[in-house]
Structures are given as structure tokens and as C-alpha cells.
Amino acid sequence: LDIGAPLTKASQLSDILIKTRSLCAALGIEEQAPPTKESFSLNAIEKEIISTEKEVASAQQNLRDVEAEKKKKQELKEKFGFLQTLNLDPEMLGPFDSLSVFVGQLSDTSNFEADLKKITSHYHLVHANNHMALFVNKKRAADVQTLLLQFRFSPLDIPSLADLKGNISENIARMDNSLQQLEQKKQDILTSLEDFRKGRAANWLKYTSYMEQELEKAGYVTTGLDDRI
């Protein structure tokens, strides 16, 4: 008795069913697969599912890339907002040959400045609310850094702003425009995925039902192959 062919078909059915269910899950297709009387070519199903997997994976990667870029732009916009509070443009932060610049949040500016004067009288401090920018001679930078740590200074990453030009308002406007474009790109991808889902869901549910029925007929679902699907 040659049982190789049935086992091979059951294995193929199981593999394709796993892929089809995975694809349905990725696109949020949660409907139960209704019984079907249609028959399908396993090779044709597999070819369609593999092709679709690549398309969906590409769209989802594009979506992740857009989200990452949005996050980067939003963080940059927040930094611009921070500087706007201090009425400073990015170019004002250096780099300088003889000055060190500390930008960030400091809750107790008054007491800090009193202790700062004990270290140096040559400095420029800009502050508003808890935001501050401090310019000091590089020779005093290490001592000032130690003092800032004592006051629980929370620094802002300013090197990321070093190559930006123009005033704060212009930069914020550019960031807003970029964020709007990225949001539109995100919505376009989501729409394409939804259209894809609506256009293919019925077929994939039929495929799922067909393969489940074929496995059940062969008696493999209840003899261990169901653990795989």
C-alpha cells in the first residue's frame, strides 16, 4: 500500500493552510470560513498565497518605515518647539571653538545659577519655564557638567539639529508639512491593504474551508496534523 502520496498531499494542504490562515490574520480577516462545495488546485492556491504574502509583507514594511520616519520627524519638531520657547534658532547652538552649550530641562534654575556663579562669571544663560540653554567657556565645561548633574539636568540632544538652517518657525512649518505627507502616505498604504483585504477575503476563506474539508476527509486533522494548523 503506497501511503506516500496521501501523506504528501496532506502535508501540502497543511502547509498552505497555515500560510493562508497567517495571511488572513495579518490582514485582520477574522470571519469563519463557511463550508464550500468548490474545489481548487493546491498549486494555484499556493502560488497566489506566496505572491500575496510578498505584496502584503512589502506594504507592511513600508508602513513600518513611514511610522519610523514620522516618529523621527515628530521628535525633531518637539526639539524645535523646545528651542522656540527659548527664542533660539538651531544655528545659535554652535558648534563653537571656545564655548560649550548645554540645552535641556532644569527645574531649579535660580539655585543652579547661584552655584554656577561660584564656578564662573563668564556665561550666558537663557531660560523659560523649565527650559534652558547655557553657554560657557569650554575650560569650565566639566565643572558645569558636574553641577548640572547635581541639579538633575535633563539634556536635549542638539547634535541632531546641527545641520539645520533657518529660523524655528520655518523649521516647524517644514516638519508639519513632512508629517502631513507621511500621514497621507500611511493612510494610502492602509487603504490599499484594506482594498486588498476586501478583494481577496472571500477567496481566501473559501480556500481555507476547502483545505480544512480535504484534511478532514483524509482523516489527518484528527490524527496529529491539526497540531500544525
Short mmCIF file of C-alpha atoms in Angstrom, two decimals:
data_model
loop_
_atom_site.label_atom_id
_atom_site.label_comp_id
_atom_site.label_asym_id
_atom_site.label_seq_id
_atom_site.Cartn_x
_atom_site.Cartn_y
_atom_site.Cartn_z
CA LEU A 1 0.00 0.00 0.00
CA ASP A 2 1.52 3.30 -1.09
CA ILE A 3 0.66 5.86 1.57
CA GLY A 4 3.29 8.33 0.39
CA ALA A 5 1.00 10.27 -1.97
CA PRO A 6 -1.77 10.87 0.60
CA LEU A 7 0.77 11.93 3.20
CA THR A 8 2.45 14.27 0.74
CA LYS A 9 -0.88 15.85 -0.18
CA ALA A 10 -1.83 16.20 3.49
CA SER A 11 1.49 17.87 4.21
CA GLN A 12 0.99 20.27 1.30
CA LEU A 13 -2.56 21.01 2.42
CA SER A 14 -1.36 21.68 5.95
CA ASP A 15 1.48 23.97 4.83
CA ILE A 16 -0.72 26.02 2.52
CA LEU A 17 -3.49 26.21 5.11
CA ILE A 18 -1.03 27.59 7.67
CA LYS A 19 0.12 30.25 5.18
CA THR A 20 -3.45 31.16 4.25
CA ARG A 21 -4.53 31.49 7.87
CA SER A 22 -1.43 33.55 8.63
CA LEU A 23 -2.21 35.86 5.73
CA CYS A 24 -5.81 36.25 6.88
CA ALA A 25 -4.59 37.11 10.39
CA ALA A 26 -2.12 39.67 9.01
CA LEU A 27 -4.95 41.46 7.19
CA GLY A 28 -7.46 41.17 10.01
CA ILE A 29 -9.74 38.68 8.26
CA GLU A 30 -11.45 37.13 11.26
CA GLU A 31 -14.61 35.70 9.70
CA GLN A 32 -15.19 31.98 9.99
CA ALA A 33 -14.64 30.09 6.76
CA PRO A 34 -18.08 28.85 5.58
CA PRO A 35 -18.31 25.34 4.09
CA THR A 36 -17.69 25.26 0.35
CA LYS A 37 -18.51 22.76 -2.38
CA GLU A 38 -15.92 24.23 -4.72
CA SER A 39 -12.65 22.50 -5.49
CA PHE A 40 -9.34 24.26 -6.06
CA SER A 41 -5.88 23.49 -7.34
CA LEU A 42 -3.45 23.41 -4.42
CA ASN A 43 -0.63 24.60 -6.65
CA ALA A 44 -2.73 27.57 -7.79
CA ILE A 45 -3.65 28.43 -4.19
CA GLU A 46 -0.04 28.16 -3.09
CA LYS A 47 1.16 30.38 -5.95
CA GLU A 48 -1.45 33.03 -5.13
CA ILE A 49 -0.75 32.94 -1.40
CA ILE A 50 3.03 33.19 -1.82
CA SER A 51 2.64 36.11 -4.24
CA THR A 52 0.21 37.83 -1.90
CA GLU A 53 2.46 37.27 1.12
CA LYS A 54 5.22 39.19 -0.65
CA GLU A 55 2.90 42.07 -1.54
CA VAL A 56 1.48 42.30 1.98
CA ALA A 57 4.93 42.00 3.58
CA SER A 58 6.20 44.82 1.34
CA ALA A 59 3.23 47.05 2.21
CA GLN A 60 3.62 46.35 5.92
CA GLN A 61 7.34 47.12 5.76
CA ASN A 62 6.55 50.39 4.00
CA LEU A 63 4.08 51.13 6.79
CA ARG A 64 6.73 50.47 9.44
CA ASP A 65 9.19 52.71 7.57
CA VAL A 66 6.63 55.52 7.41
CA GLU A 67 5.87 55.19 11.13
CA ALA A 68 9.59 55.28 11.95
CA GLU A 69 10.07 58.39 9.82
CA LYS A 70 7.02 60.03 11.43
CA LYS A 71 8.43 59.34 14.88
CA LYS A 72 11.78 60.85 13.87
CA LYS A 73 10.13 63.97 12.45
CA GLN A 74 7.85 64.35 15.48
CA GLU A 75 10.82 64.17 17.86
CA LEU A 76 12.59 66.78 15.76
CA LYS A 77 9.54 69.02 15.85
CA GLU A 78 9.42 68.71 19.64
CA LYS A 79 13.05 69.84 19.81
CA PHE A 80 12.19 72.84 17.66
CA GLY A 81 9.32 73.60 20.00
CA PHE A 82 11.76 73.43 22.91
CA LEU A 83 14.07 75.97 21.24
CA GLN A 84 11.12 78.15 20.28
CA THR A 85 10.32 78.51 23.98
CA LEU A 86 13.82 79.93 24.43
CA ASN A 87 13.60 82.02 21.24
CA LEU A 88 16.70 80.31 19.85
CA ASP A 89 17.39 79.10 16.31
CA PRO A 90 19.41 75.89 15.73
CA GLU A 91 22.35 77.83 14.28
CA MET A 92 22.72 79.69 17.58
CA LEU A 93 23.75 76.45 19.29
CA GLY A 94 27.11 76.18 17.56
CA PRO A 95 29.35 74.33 17.36
CA PHE A 96 31.81 76.87 18.77
CA ASP A 97 35.58 76.67 19.13
CA SER A 98 35.72 78.04 22.65
CA LEU A 99 32.20 77.52 24.01
CA SER A 100 30.28 74.52 25.30
CA VAL A 101 26.50 74.58 25.06
CA PHE A 102 24.11 72.80 27.41
CA VAL A 103 20.47 72.65 26.38
CA GLY A 104 17.73 70.87 28.28
CA GLN A 105 15.36 70.92 31.22
CA LEU A 106 16.27 72.18 34.68
CA SER A 107 13.62 72.64 37.33
CA ASP A 108 15.59 74.86 39.74
CA THR A 109 17.25 77.46 37.54
CA SER A 110 17.61 80.12 40.26
CA ASN A 111 19.56 77.99 42.72
CA PHE A 112 21.58 76.49 39.89
CA GLU A 113 22.64 79.91 38.66
CA ALA A 114 23.69 80.89 42.17
CA ASP A 115 26.04 77.89 42.32
CA LEU A 116 27.13 78.45 38.70
CA LYS A 117 28.47 81.87 39.63
CA LYS A 118 30.82 80.17 42.09
CA ILE A 119 32.37 78.30 39.16
CA THR A 120 32.46 81.07 36.57
CA SER A 121 31.18 84.55 35.99
CA HIS A 122 31.54 84.22 32.24
CA TYR A 123 28.43 82.51 30.94
CA HIS A 124 25.19 83.20 29.11
CA LEU A 125 22.01 81.59 30.40
CA VAL A 126 18.70 81.61 28.53
CA HIS A 127 15.74 80.07 30.30
CA ALA A 128 11.96 79.97 30.21
CA ASN A 129 9.83 77.78 32.43
CA ASN A 130 11.98 74.65 32.93
CA HIS A 131 13.79 75.03 29.60
CA MET A 132 17.32 76.39 29.48
CA ALA A 133 20.34 76.90 27.24
CA LEU A 134 23.69 77.62 28.86
CA PHE A 135 26.81 78.85 27.07
CA VAL A 136 30.11 78.56 28.98
CA ASN A 137 33.82 78.54 28.24
CA LYS A 138 35.00 75.04 27.35
CA LYS A 139 37.60 75.22 30.11
CA ARG A 140 34.75 75.25 32.64
CA ALA A 141 32.55 72.71 30.83
CA ALA A 142 33.49 69.72 33.03
CA ASP A 143 32.75 71.61 36.27
CA VAL A 144 29.48 72.92 34.86
CA GLN A 145 28.50 69.43 33.72
CA THR A 146 29.05 68.12 37.25
CA LEU A 147 26.94 70.92 38.69
CA LEU A 148 24.14 70.28 36.20
CA LEU A 149 24.03 66.63 37.19
CA GLN A 150 23.59 67.66 40.81
CA PHE A 151 20.50 69.61 39.76
CA ARG A 152 19.11 66.65 37.78
CA PHE A 153 19.58 68.33 34.43
CA SER A 154 17.82 66.54 31.53
CA PRO A 155 19.75 67.31 28.33
CA LEU A 156 18.32 67.79 24.85
CA ASP A 157 20.15 66.04 22.00
CA ILE A 158 21.29 69.06 19.99
CA PRO A 159 23.76 67.42 17.55
CA SER A 160 20.74 66.24 15.54
CA LEU A 161 19.88 69.90 14.94
CA ALA A 162 23.38 70.94 13.90
CA ASP A 163 22.86 70.76 10.12
CA LEU A 164 19.51 72.53 10.09
CA LYS A 165 19.26 76.08 8.84
CA GLY A 166 16.63 78.78 9.08
CA ASN A 167 14.55 80.07 11.95
CA ILE A 168 12.42 77.99 14.26
CA SER A 169 9.08 78.92 12.68
CA GLU A 170 10.30 77.92 9.22
CA ASN A 171 11.64 74.60 10.51
CA ILE A 172 8.45 73.80 12.42
CA ALA A 173 6.41 74.59 9.29
CA ARG A 174 8.61 72.21 7.29
CA MET A 175 8.19 69.49 9.91
CA ASP A 176 4.42 69.94 9.90
CA ASN A 177 4.38 69.63 6.11
CA SER A 178 6.55 66.49 6.22
CA LEU A 179 4.35 64.95 8.92
CA GLN A 180 1.22 65.64 6.87
CA GLN A 181 2.79 64.00 3.81
CA LEU A 182 3.86 60.96 5.86
CA GLU A 183 0.40 60.66 7.38
CA GLN A 184 -1.14 60.74 3.90
CA LYS A 185 1.33 58.08 2.77
CA LYS A 186 0.37 55.96 5.79
CA GLN A 187 -3.33 56.30 5.02
CA ASP A 188 -2.71 55.39 1.37
CA ILE A 189 -0.94 52.19 2.44
CA LEU A 190 -3.70 51.33 4.91
CA THR A 191 -6.33 51.95 2.23
CA SER A 192 -4.51 49.71 -0.24
CA LEU A 193 -4.27 46.95 2.37
CA GLU A 194 -7.97 47.31 3.16
CA ASP A 195 -8.88 47.20 -0.53
CA PHE A 196 -6.66 44.17 -0.87
CA ARG A 197 -8.36 42.52 2.08
CA LYS A 198 -11.86 43.21 0.77
CA GLY A 199 -10.95 41.98 -2.70
CA ARG A 200 -9.35 38.72 -1.59
CA ALA A 201 -11.05 37.81 1.71
CA ALA A 202 -13.88 35.79 0.16
CA ASN A 203 -11.49 33.65 -1.89
CA TRP A 204 -9.12 33.03 1.00
CA LEU A 205 -11.98 31.95 3.23
CA LYS A 206 -13.08 29.53 0.51
CA TYR A 207 -9.54 28.20 0.24
CA THR A 208 -9.38 27.75 3.99
CA SER A 209 -12.68 25.91 4.08
CA TYR A 210 -11.71 23.70 1.15
CA MET A 211 -8.37 22.69 2.69
CA GLU A 212 -9.91 22.04 6.10
CA GLN A 213 -12.52 19.81 4.49
CA GLU A 214 -9.91 17.93 2.46
CA LEU A 215 -7.82 17.29 5.54
CA GLU A 216 -10.84 16.18 7.49
CA LYS A 217 -11.88 13.81 4.71
CA ALA A 218 -8.43 12.27 4.73
CA GLY A 219 -8.61 11.86 8.48
CA TYR A 220 -5.43 13.83 9.15
CA VAL A 221 -6.86 16.70 11.16
CA THR A 222 -7.74 14.35 14.00
CA THR A 223 -4.52 12.36 13.86
CA GLY A 224 -1.94 14.98 14.57
CA LEU A 225 -1.82 17.36 11.62
CA ASP A 226 -4.24 19.69 13.42
CA ASP A 227 -1.42 20.48 15.86
CA ARG A 228 0.33 22.21 12.97
CA ILE A 229 -2.64 24.37 11.93
#
